[in-house]
Short mmCIF file of C-alpha atoms in Angstrom, two decimals:
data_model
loop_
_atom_site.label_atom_id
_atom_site.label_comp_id
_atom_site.label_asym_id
_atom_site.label_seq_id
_atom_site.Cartn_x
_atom_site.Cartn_y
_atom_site.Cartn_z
CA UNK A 28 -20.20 -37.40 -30.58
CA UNK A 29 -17.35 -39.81 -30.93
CA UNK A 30 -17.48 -40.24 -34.41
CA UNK A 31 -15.75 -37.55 -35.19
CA UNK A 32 -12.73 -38.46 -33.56
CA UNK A 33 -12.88 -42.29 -34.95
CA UNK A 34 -14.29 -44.72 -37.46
CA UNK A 35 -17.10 -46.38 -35.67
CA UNK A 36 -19.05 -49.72 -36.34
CA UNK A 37 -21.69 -50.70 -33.72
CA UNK A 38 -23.33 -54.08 -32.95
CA UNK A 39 -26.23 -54.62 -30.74
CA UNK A 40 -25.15 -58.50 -29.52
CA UNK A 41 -22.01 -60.28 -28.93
CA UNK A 42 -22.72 -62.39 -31.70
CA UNK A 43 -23.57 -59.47 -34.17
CA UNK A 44 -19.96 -58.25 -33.05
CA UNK A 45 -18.80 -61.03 -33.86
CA UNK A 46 -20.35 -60.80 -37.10
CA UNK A 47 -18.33 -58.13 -38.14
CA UNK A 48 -15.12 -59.25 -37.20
CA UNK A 49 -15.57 -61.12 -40.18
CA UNK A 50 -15.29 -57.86 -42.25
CA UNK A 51 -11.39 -56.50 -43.19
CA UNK A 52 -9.76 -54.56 -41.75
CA UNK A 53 -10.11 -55.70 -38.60
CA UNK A 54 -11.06 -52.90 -36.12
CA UNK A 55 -7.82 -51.56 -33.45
CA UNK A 56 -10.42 -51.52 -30.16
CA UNK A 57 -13.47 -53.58 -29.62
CA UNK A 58 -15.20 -51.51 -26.73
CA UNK A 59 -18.12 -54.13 -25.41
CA UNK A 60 -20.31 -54.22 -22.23
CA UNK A 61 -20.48 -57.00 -19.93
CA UNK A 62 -23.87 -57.52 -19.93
CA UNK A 63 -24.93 -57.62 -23.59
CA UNK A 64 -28.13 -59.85 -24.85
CA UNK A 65 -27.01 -63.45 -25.99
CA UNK A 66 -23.46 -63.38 -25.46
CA UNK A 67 -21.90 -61.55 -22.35
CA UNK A 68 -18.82 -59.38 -22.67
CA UNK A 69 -16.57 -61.63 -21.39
CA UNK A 70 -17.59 -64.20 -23.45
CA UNK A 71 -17.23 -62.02 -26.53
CA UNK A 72 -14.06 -61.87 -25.23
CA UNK A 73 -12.46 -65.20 -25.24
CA UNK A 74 -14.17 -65.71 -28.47
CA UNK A 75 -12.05 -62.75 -29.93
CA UNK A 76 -8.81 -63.79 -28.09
CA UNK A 77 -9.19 -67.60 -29.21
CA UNK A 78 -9.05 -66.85 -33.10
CA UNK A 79 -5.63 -66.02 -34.17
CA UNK A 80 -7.13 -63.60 -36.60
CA UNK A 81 -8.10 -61.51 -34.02
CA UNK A 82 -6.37 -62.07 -30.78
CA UNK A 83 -4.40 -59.29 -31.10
CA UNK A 84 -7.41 -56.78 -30.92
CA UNK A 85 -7.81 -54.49 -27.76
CA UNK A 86 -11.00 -55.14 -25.74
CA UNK A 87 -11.96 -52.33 -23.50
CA UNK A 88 -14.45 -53.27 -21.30
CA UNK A 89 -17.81 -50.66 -20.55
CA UNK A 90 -19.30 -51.51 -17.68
CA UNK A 91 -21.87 -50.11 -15.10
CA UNK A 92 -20.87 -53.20 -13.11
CA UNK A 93 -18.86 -52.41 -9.94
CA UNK A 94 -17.38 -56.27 -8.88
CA UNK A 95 -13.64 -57.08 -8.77
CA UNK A 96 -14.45 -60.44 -10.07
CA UNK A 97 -16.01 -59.54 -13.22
CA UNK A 98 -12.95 -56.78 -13.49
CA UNK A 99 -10.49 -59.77 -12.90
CA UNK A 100 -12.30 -62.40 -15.22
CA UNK A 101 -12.49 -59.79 -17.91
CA UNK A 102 -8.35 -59.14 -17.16
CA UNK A 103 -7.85 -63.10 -17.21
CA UNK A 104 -9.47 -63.48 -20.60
CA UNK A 105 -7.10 -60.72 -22.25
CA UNK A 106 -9.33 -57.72 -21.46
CA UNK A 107 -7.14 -53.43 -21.37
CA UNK A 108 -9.01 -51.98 -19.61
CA UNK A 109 -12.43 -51.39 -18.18
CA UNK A 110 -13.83 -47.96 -18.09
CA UNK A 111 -17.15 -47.33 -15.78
CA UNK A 112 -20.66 -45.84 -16.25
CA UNK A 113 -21.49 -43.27 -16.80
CA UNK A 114 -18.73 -42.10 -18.60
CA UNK A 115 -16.85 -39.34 -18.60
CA UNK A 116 -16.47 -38.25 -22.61
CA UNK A 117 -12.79 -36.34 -22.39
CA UNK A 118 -11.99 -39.70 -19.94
CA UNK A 119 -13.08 -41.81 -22.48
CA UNK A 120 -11.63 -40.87 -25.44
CA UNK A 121 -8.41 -39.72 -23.65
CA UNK A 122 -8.32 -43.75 -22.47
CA UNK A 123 -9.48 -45.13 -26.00
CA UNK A 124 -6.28 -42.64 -27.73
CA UNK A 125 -3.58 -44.06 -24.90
CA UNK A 126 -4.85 -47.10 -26.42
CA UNK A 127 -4.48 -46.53 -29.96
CA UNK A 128 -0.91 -45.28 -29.11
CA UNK A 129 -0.14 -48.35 -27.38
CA UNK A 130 -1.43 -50.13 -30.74
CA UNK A 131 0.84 -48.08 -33.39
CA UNK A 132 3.51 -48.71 -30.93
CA UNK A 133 3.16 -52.97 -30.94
CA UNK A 134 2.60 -52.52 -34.88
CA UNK A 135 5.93 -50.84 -35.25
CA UNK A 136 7.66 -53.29 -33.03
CA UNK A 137 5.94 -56.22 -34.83
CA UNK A 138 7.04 -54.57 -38.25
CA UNK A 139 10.90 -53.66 -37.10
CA UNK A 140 11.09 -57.38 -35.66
CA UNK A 141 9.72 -58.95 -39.38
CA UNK A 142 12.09 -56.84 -41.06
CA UNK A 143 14.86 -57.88 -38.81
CA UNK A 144 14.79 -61.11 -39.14
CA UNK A 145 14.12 -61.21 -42.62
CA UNK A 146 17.60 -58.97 -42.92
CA UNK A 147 19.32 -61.73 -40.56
CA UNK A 148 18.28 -64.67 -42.88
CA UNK A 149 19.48 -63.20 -45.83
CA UNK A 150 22.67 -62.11 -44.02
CA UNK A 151 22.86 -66.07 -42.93
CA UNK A 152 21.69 -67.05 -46.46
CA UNK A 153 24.59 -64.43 -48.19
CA UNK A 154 27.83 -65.79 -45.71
#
């Protein structure tokens, strides 16, 4: 259903995620469940965030799990957003686009700010 809207890679592990982080590009949203065989969500998680290749990556949290604490772990290790099961589709996808906005927004931020200071050393470089 979704993969109309988006370009979709599944894994059936953490560590088969994981796996294909190690593919280019890098995907915008990891979307991951908390209780996955092997390696939980969370863990997935601060694996993601502690590799400066991909610690900028959105992790969005599906959960049927209903516990503050896992919520607040997941938050603490650099977790957006958890969305419950079942899910909602137009929820879902309306969540994962607010997302994606948020996303192009930090990359054009992150662009204007290299281009900015590259214009401020050569101004420095030119007096």
């Amino acid at each position: 259903m979704f993969e109309s809207l988006f370009n979709i890679k599944t894994a059936g592990s953490g560590h088969e995620a994981l796996g294909t982080l190690e593919e280019t590009p890098l995907p915008d949203i990891v979307i991951a469940d908390l209780g996955m065989p092997g390696m939980n969500g969370h863990q997935l998680c601060e694996a993601i965030k502690s590799d400066a290749r991909t610690r900028d990556i959105t992790i969005i949290f599906l959960t049927g799990e209903d516990t503050t604490e896992a919520e607040l772990e997941g938050f603490e290790l650099g977790a957006a957003d958890f969305i419950p099961k079942p899910v909602e589709p137009r929820t879902f996808v309306s969540r994962i686009r607010s997302h994606m906005r948020r996303k192009l927004e930090r990359d054009r931020l992150q662009d204007l700010s290299e281009y900015l200071e590259l214009r401020s050393r050569n101004l420095t470089q030119s007096s």
